Each structure stands twice: as C-alpha cells, then as structure tokens.
Amino acid sequence: MPGSILTPDQRAQFDQDGYIMVRKLFDGEEIAILRTAIENDASMRSRLYDRNDSSGKSTRMATWNHPGDSVYGLAARSHRVVDTMEDLLGGEVYHYHSKLTAKEPFEGGAWEWHQDYGYWYHNGCVFPYMASVMVALDRSTRENGCLQVVKGSHQCGRIEHGVLPGEQVGADPRRVAEMLKLMPIEYAEMEPGDGLFFHSNVLHRSDQNRSENRRWTVLHCYNAARNNPYLAHHHPFYTPLDKVDDGAIKRAGVKFASGIDEFREKSANPPELNRTIR
C-alpha cells in the first residue's frame, strides 16, 4: 500500500523545524507536463489576479478549491502528496485549496511575513491541523524570490495578523521582530519538481523577483478531516479526497481543468483581518 514518502528522520525533522524539503517530489517529465498545462490552460489564465506588495509590484495568482482530473488536480490527489500529509497531520486530510503563484521577471512582488493559519483561523478552523506543499515549476532562488521560512516558528503558535501597507495581510511586525532574534531564516531554494512541506504555523515570506528568470510555484494546501471548519467561507468544508496513484500525471498528459468554474475569483479578507497592523 502507498504511504508517506518521508523517512523517520525526515518526519522528526518536520516536527522540529516545521518544514521538510523533498527533492524531486515530481520528476522532470511530470513537471514538464504540469508546466505546459498551467501555461496554456485558458480557464486558469482567465482567473488570474494580482496581489500587490507595498511598492506596487504584484504576484499573479490563481486559486482552486476542488482538485479535478486536470494534471494539477491529479498532483494534489497523488498518494505521494496526500499520504505524506496524512502522516504529518496525524490522520485523514482533505484538499483545502491549491494556488499558482507566479512571479514574473523583474516584476514579481514580495510577500510579507505571515502564517497560513493566521488566515485560516478566521475561516473557522479550530486547530492548526493544516499544512501545505509548495512545488517548484521553475528554479526558485534568492534572486527570483524563493520562499523564506523561519526554522521552528510553528512552535510559537498563531500570531495576530492584519492588513499591512499595500494590500497584503501579514503577521504582527513587532512579534515577528522578536521571533527573528531567536530563530534563523532559511532560504528554500528549489529545483523544478522539488517540494517543500510546511506546517500552517510556520512563519514565511518571499522577496521580489529582481532577476531575469520567472519564479512559478504551485501550492497544495490540506486540512485534517477532524478539523472541519465551523464557518462557511471561500474554502471548502470537509470533502472526501479521491487519491490517485503516482503514475496518473504521466498517463493523463497535458490535461486542463474542466472549465472556468473550477477557479475562484480574488476574494476579500475576512472582516477580522481588515484591522491595520503598524
């Protein structure tokens, strides 16, 4: 039976650090298929929206809740990803949402320090039994704005979040400054196909893309089935996940989403997050 791809040492490292890098989570052929599909899916491109940083530079994004039979839906439902998430979160999980984050050369914006649970807490998720995997479609480096994570920061619990200069929601800067005195920042540089699994309370950010190379990644986010939200919001309640074997992407080839309705439009922040933090 398929199961978690992590070794016992990797599993222990995730518990200690809040994240674990898996090199070649998807191989070169799979990434070529995923990249071609995402670049050419008209439905996804029609739903792209921008998130601006404080200087006005933007990250282009597309978000979808339910993974279908597109190749990126199959990636989110693959045993190697879902079984590993179930290991990390201690039981059955469901797909909370996925998103493309596209930082174009010289134009891609920064992301401020935040925790994913800083947002998801306000969606009615009682426990931080949530995690994501970031999959690199391109090389992700310091120069083009790779993800930065604070080692061990998930052990600090949830931090208050609010609107920062620009239109992003981020973590309380004073609390972040104190955390950075105690814990190191790690740059998650990735090759295409690498995957970074990280806990929803890990503090993370990214710089602007100041290079001539784009930085596209896909993030698949999961919630524990036992952590079903008590509020209706723009991400789904518990929905059983139909896993697929790890050969599904190559069998499907370049397969697009079924239509525009699979993707969400840009959503507003929950009212609780509209408080400005300075």
Short mmCIF file of C-alpha atoms in Angstrom, two decimals:
data_model
loop_
_atom_site.label_atom_id
_atom_site.label_comp_id
_atom_site.label_asym_id
_atom_site.label_seq_id
_atom_site.Cartn_x
_atom_site.Cartn_y
_atom_site.Cartn_z
CA MET A 1 0.00 0.00 0.00
CA PRO A 2 1.26 3.53 -0.72
CA GLY A 3 2.21 5.60 2.27
CA SER A 4 4.25 8.57 3.42
CA ILE A 5 7.41 9.16 1.42
CA LEU A 6 9.26 10.52 4.47
CA THR A 7 11.89 8.62 6.37
CA PRO A 8 11.68 8.56 10.19
CA ASP A 9 14.49 11.15 10.32
CA GLN A 10 12.65 13.45 7.89
CA ARG A 11 9.46 13.05 9.91
CA ALA A 12 11.29 14.04 13.09
CA GLN A 13 12.88 17.00 11.32
CA PHE A 14 9.43 18.25 10.26
CA ASP A 15 8.24 18.14 13.86
CA GLN A 16 11.31 20.07 14.99
CA ASP A 17 11.62 22.65 12.20
CA GLY A 18 8.05 22.90 10.89
CA TYR A 19 9.02 22.03 7.32
CA ILE A 20 10.86 19.46 5.24
CA MET A 21 12.25 19.68 1.72
CA VAL A 22 11.71 16.68 -0.57
CA ARG A 23 13.95 16.82 -3.62
CA LYS A 24 12.44 15.54 -6.89
CA LEU A 25 8.98 15.08 -5.43
CA PHE A 26 7.89 15.18 -9.09
CA ASP A 27 10.29 14.13 -11.83
CA GLY A 28 11.30 16.09 -14.91
CA GLU A 29 8.67 14.57 -17.18
CA GLU A 30 5.89 15.28 -14.67
CA ILE A 31 7.00 18.87 -14.16
CA ALA A 32 7.15 19.43 -17.92
CA ILE A 33 3.55 18.20 -18.17
CA LEU A 34 2.40 20.35 -15.24
CA ARG A 35 4.20 23.45 -16.51
CA THR A 36 2.80 23.08 -20.04
CA ALA A 37 -0.75 22.59 -18.76
CA ILE A 38 -0.63 25.56 -16.40
CA GLU A 39 0.94 27.84 -19.01
CA ASN A 40 -1.72 27.00 -21.60
CA ASP A 41 -4.93 26.47 -19.62
CA ALA A 42 -7.21 29.28 -20.82
CA SER A 43 -9.60 28.79 -17.89
CA MET A 44 -6.84 29.29 -15.37
CA ARG A 45 -5.41 32.30 -17.18
CA SER A 46 -8.83 33.97 -17.25
CA ARG A 47 -8.99 33.72 -13.44
CA LEU A 48 -5.53 35.12 -12.71
CA TYR A 49 -5.47 38.00 -10.26
CA ASP A 50 -2.75 40.15 -8.70
CA ARG A 51 -1.66 40.60 -5.11
CA ASN A 52 0.38 43.77 -4.75
CA ASP A 53 3.17 44.39 -2.28
CA SER A 54 3.80 47.74 -0.58
CA SER A 55 5.75 49.04 -3.60
CA GLY A 56 3.02 48.11 -6.10
CA LYS A 57 4.76 45.07 -7.60
CA SER A 58 2.48 42.06 -7.93
CA THR A 59 2.42 38.29 -7.71
CA ARG A 60 0.00 36.75 -10.20
CA MET A 61 -2.22 34.07 -8.70
CA ALA A 62 -4.95 31.56 -9.49
CA THR A 63 -6.78 29.56 -6.82
CA TRP A 64 -8.98 26.47 -6.94
CA ASN A 65 -10.74 24.55 -4.17
CA HIS A 66 -11.54 21.10 -5.53
CA PRO A 67 -8.88 19.10 -7.39
CA GLY A 68 -10.36 17.55 -10.52
CA ASP A 69 -8.86 15.48 -13.31
CA SER A 70 -6.53 18.16 -14.64
CA VAL A 71 -2.89 17.25 -14.21
CA TYR A 72 -2.53 19.73 -11.35
CA GLY A 73 -5.64 18.22 -9.77
CA LEU A 74 -4.04 14.79 -10.08
CA ALA A 75 -0.84 16.11 -8.48
CA ALA A 76 -2.85 17.31 -5.46
CA ARG A 77 -4.57 13.92 -5.19
CA SER A 78 -1.45 11.78 -5.66
CA HIS A 79 -0.57 9.25 -2.98
CA ARG A 80 2.94 10.65 -2.57
CA VAL A 81 1.47 14.01 -1.51
CA VAL A 82 -1.73 13.05 0.31
CA ASP A 83 -0.33 10.07 2.22
CA THR A 84 2.59 12.22 3.36
CA MET A 85 0.20 14.95 4.50
CA GLU A 86 -1.81 12.38 6.43
CA ASP A 87 1.38 11.25 8.14
CA LEU A 88 2.30 14.84 9.04
CA LEU A 89 -1.17 15.80 10.26
CA GLY A 90 -1.98 12.54 12.02
CA GLY A 91 -4.95 11.22 10.08
CA GLU A 92 -7.26 11.72 7.12
CA VAL A 93 -6.91 15.02 5.27
CA TYR A 94 -8.89 16.80 2.59
CA HIS A 95 -7.88 19.33 -0.04
CA TYR A 96 -8.36 22.85 1.32
CA HIS A 97 -7.26 24.65 -1.82
CA SER A 98 -4.45 24.96 -4.35
CA LYS A 99 -2.94 28.01 -5.97
CA LEU A 100 -0.48 29.12 -8.58
CA THR A 101 1.92 31.88 -7.50
CA ALA A 102 3.67 33.45 -10.48
CA LYS A 103 6.48 35.98 -10.03
CA GLU A 104 7.44 37.36 -13.41
CA PRO A 105 11.00 38.55 -14.20
CA PHE A 106 11.81 41.94 -12.63
CA GLU A 107 8.10 42.44 -11.82
CA GLY A 108 7.15 39.78 -9.27
CA GLY A 109 6.19 41.22 -5.92
CA ALA A 110 7.26 40.37 -2.39
CA TRP A 111 5.19 38.62 0.27
CA GLU A 112 5.37 39.85 3.84
CA TRP A 113 5.89 37.63 6.88
CA HIS A 114 2.79 35.58 7.60
CA GLN A 115 1.47 32.22 8.75
CA ASP A 116 -1.16 30.42 6.71
CA TYR A 117 -3.08 29.66 9.90
CA GLY A 118 -3.05 33.38 10.58
CA TYR A 119 -5.64 33.49 7.78
CA TRP A 120 -7.29 30.09 8.15
CA TYR A 121 -8.03 30.56 11.84
CA HIS A 122 -10.57 33.21 10.78
CA ASN A 123 -12.16 30.73 8.35
CA GLY A 124 -13.42 28.68 11.29
CA CYS A 125 -10.64 26.10 11.56
CA VAL A 126 -10.31 25.48 15.31
CA PHE A 127 -6.97 23.64 15.25
CA PRO A 128 -3.82 24.31 13.19
CA TYR A 129 -4.01 20.76 11.82
CA MET A 130 -3.19 22.14 8.39
CA ALA A 131 -0.18 22.11 6.07
CA SER A 132 0.91 22.89 2.52
CA VAL A 133 3.35 21.61 -0.03
CA MET A 134 4.99 24.07 -2.42
CA VAL A 135 6.07 22.52 -5.72
CA ALA A 136 8.59 24.39 -7.86
CA LEU A 137 7.75 24.67 -11.56
CA ASP A 138 10.89 26.78 -12.18
CA ARG A 139 14.17 27.16 -10.36
CA SER A 140 13.45 29.06 -7.17
CA THR A 141 16.43 31.07 -5.90
CA ARG A 142 17.24 34.01 -3.66
CA GLU A 143 17.49 36.19 -6.76
CA ASN A 144 13.99 35.44 -8.07
CA GLY A 145 12.19 35.45 -4.73
CA CYS A 146 12.27 31.95 -3.25
CA LEU A 147 10.32 31.18 -0.10
CA GLN A 148 11.95 32.07 3.21
CA VAL A 149 10.92 30.12 6.32
CA VAL A 150 11.70 30.70 10.00
CA LYS A 151 13.04 27.49 11.45
CA GLY A 152 10.98 26.25 14.39
CA SER A 153 8.48 29.13 14.23
CA HIS A 154 5.47 26.78 14.18
CA GLN A 155 6.18 26.17 17.87
CA CYS A 156 5.28 29.80 18.67
CA GLY A 157 1.59 29.25 17.93
CA ARG A 158 -0.66 31.60 15.99
CA ILE A 159 0.38 35.24 15.61
CA GLU A 160 -2.08 38.09 15.17
CA HIS A 161 -2.47 39.16 11.53
CA GLY A 162 -3.81 42.29 9.90
CA VAL A 163 -3.58 44.46 6.81
CA LEU A 164 -0.07 45.77 6.11
CA PRO A 165 0.93 48.63 3.78
CA GLY A 166 -0.17 47.61 0.28
CA GLU A 167 -2.97 45.06 0.22
CA GLN A 168 -1.41 42.05 1.90
CA VAL A 169 -2.35 40.57 5.26
CA GLY A 170 0.66 39.79 7.41
CA ALA A 171 1.87 38.94 10.89
CA ASP A 172 2.32 41.49 13.67
CA PRO A 173 5.72 43.08 12.82
CA ARG A 174 6.72 43.57 16.46
CA ARG A 175 6.15 39.91 17.27
CA VAL A 176 7.98 38.89 14.09
CA ALA A 177 10.99 41.05 15.02
CA GLU A 178 11.26 39.31 18.37
CA MET A 179 10.95 35.86 16.78
CA LEU A 180 13.73 36.65 14.32
CA LYS A 181 16.08 37.36 17.22
CA LEU A 182 15.60 33.78 18.37
CA MET A 183 15.16 31.68 15.23
CA PRO A 184 17.04 31.56 11.91
CA ILE A 185 15.67 32.32 8.45
CA GLU A 186 16.20 29.56 5.90
CA TYR A 187 16.02 30.20 2.13
CA ALA A 188 14.11 27.38 0.45
CA GLU A 189 15.95 27.31 -2.87
CA MET A 190 14.38 24.69 -5.12
CA GLU A 191 14.86 22.98 -8.45
CA PRO A 192 11.83 22.19 -10.66
CA GLY A 193 9.98 19.26 -9.10
CA ASP A 194 11.20 19.80 -5.55
CA GLY A 195 8.52 20.01 -2.86
CA LEU A 196 8.56 21.87 0.45
CA PHE A 197 6.08 20.52 3.02
CA PHE A 198 5.41 23.09 5.76
CA HIS A 199 3.14 23.47 8.79
CA SER A 200 0.42 26.12 8.76
CA ASN A 201 2.03 27.99 11.68
CA VAL A 202 5.45 28.31 10.04
CA LEU A 203 6.33 31.97 9.53
CA HIS A 204 7.30 32.58 5.90
CA ARG A 205 7.74 35.30 3.29
CA SER A 206 9.45 35.95 -0.07
CA ASP A 207 11.32 38.79 -1.77
CA GLN A 208 10.54 40.47 -5.06
CA ASN A 209 11.81 38.84 -8.23
CA ARG A 210 14.73 41.06 -9.21
CA SER A 211 16.11 38.61 -11.77
CA GLU A 212 15.51 37.85 -15.44
CA ASN A 213 14.08 34.43 -14.52
CA ARG A 214 10.45 33.89 -13.60
CA ARG A 215 9.51 32.03 -10.41
CA TRP A 216 6.34 29.96 -10.72
CA THR A 217 5.23 27.58 -7.97
CA VAL A 218 2.10 25.62 -7.16
CA LEU A 219 0.92 25.19 -3.58
CA HIS A 220 -1.42 22.41 -2.46
CA CYS A 221 -2.98 23.04 0.96
CA TYR A 222 -4.68 20.47 3.21
CA ASN A 223 -6.81 20.38 6.33
CA ALA A 224 -7.33 17.46 8.68
CA ALA A 225 -10.75 15.85 8.26
CA ARG A 226 -11.25 16.13 12.03
CA ASN A 227 -10.72 19.91 11.80
CA ASN A 228 -13.82 20.64 9.70
CA PRO A 229 -14.47 24.44 9.76
CA TYR A 230 -17.48 25.71 11.68
CA LEU A 231 -17.94 28.69 9.32
CA ALA A 232 -18.93 28.79 5.66
CA HIS A 233 -16.29 30.69 3.72
CA HIS A 234 -14.42 30.68 0.41
CA HIS A 235 -12.63 27.37 1.06
CA PRO A 236 -14.50 24.06 1.38
CA PHE A 237 -15.81 22.10 4.31
CA TYR A 238 -14.56 18.55 4.66
CA THR A 239 -14.82 16.84 1.28
CA PRO A 240 -13.56 13.24 0.93
CA LEU A 241 -10.45 13.14 -1.24
CA ASP A 242 -10.16 10.59 -4.05
CA LYS A 243 -6.49 9.67 -4.14
CA VAL A 244 -4.80 8.61 -7.38
CA ASP A 245 -1.69 6.55 -7.94
CA ASP A 246 1.59 8.24 -8.66
CA GLY A 247 1.52 7.36 -12.35
CA ALA A 248 -1.65 9.35 -13.01
CA ILE A 249 0.06 12.53 -14.24
CA LYS A 250 2.05 10.78 -16.95
CA ARG A 251 -0.98 8.79 -18.09
CA ALA A 252 -3.13 11.93 -18.30
CA GLY A 253 -0.59 14.06 -20.17
CA VAL A 254 -1.32 17.76 -20.66
CA LYS A 255 -4.89 17.84 -19.36
CA PHE A 256 -6.58 21.13 -18.47
CA ALA A 257 -9.25 21.95 -15.91
CA SER A 258 -12.85 21.27 -16.91
CA GLY A 259 -13.72 24.97 -17.11
CA ILE A 260 -13.60 28.40 -15.57
CA ASP A 261 -15.86 27.38 -12.66
CA GLU A 262 -13.06 25.33 -11.11
CA PHE A 263 -11.20 28.53 -10.22
CA ARG A 264 -12.10 31.14 -7.64
CA GLU A 265 -12.12 34.85 -8.18
CA LYS A 266 -9.97 37.04 -5.96
CA SER A 267 -11.56 37.03 -2.52
CA ALA A 268 -11.77 39.72 0.12
CA ASN A 269 -10.16 39.31 3.52
CA PRO A 270 -12.42 38.18 6.37
CA PRO A 271 -13.57 41.23 8.37
CA GLU A 272 -11.47 40.12 11.35
CA LEU A 273 -8.32 40.56 9.24
CA ASN A 274 -9.09 44.05 8.00
CA ARG A 275 -7.53 45.67 11.05
CA THR A 276 -4.37 47.51 10.03
CA ILE A 277 -1.19 46.50 11.88
CA ARG A 278 1.60 49.07 12.10
#
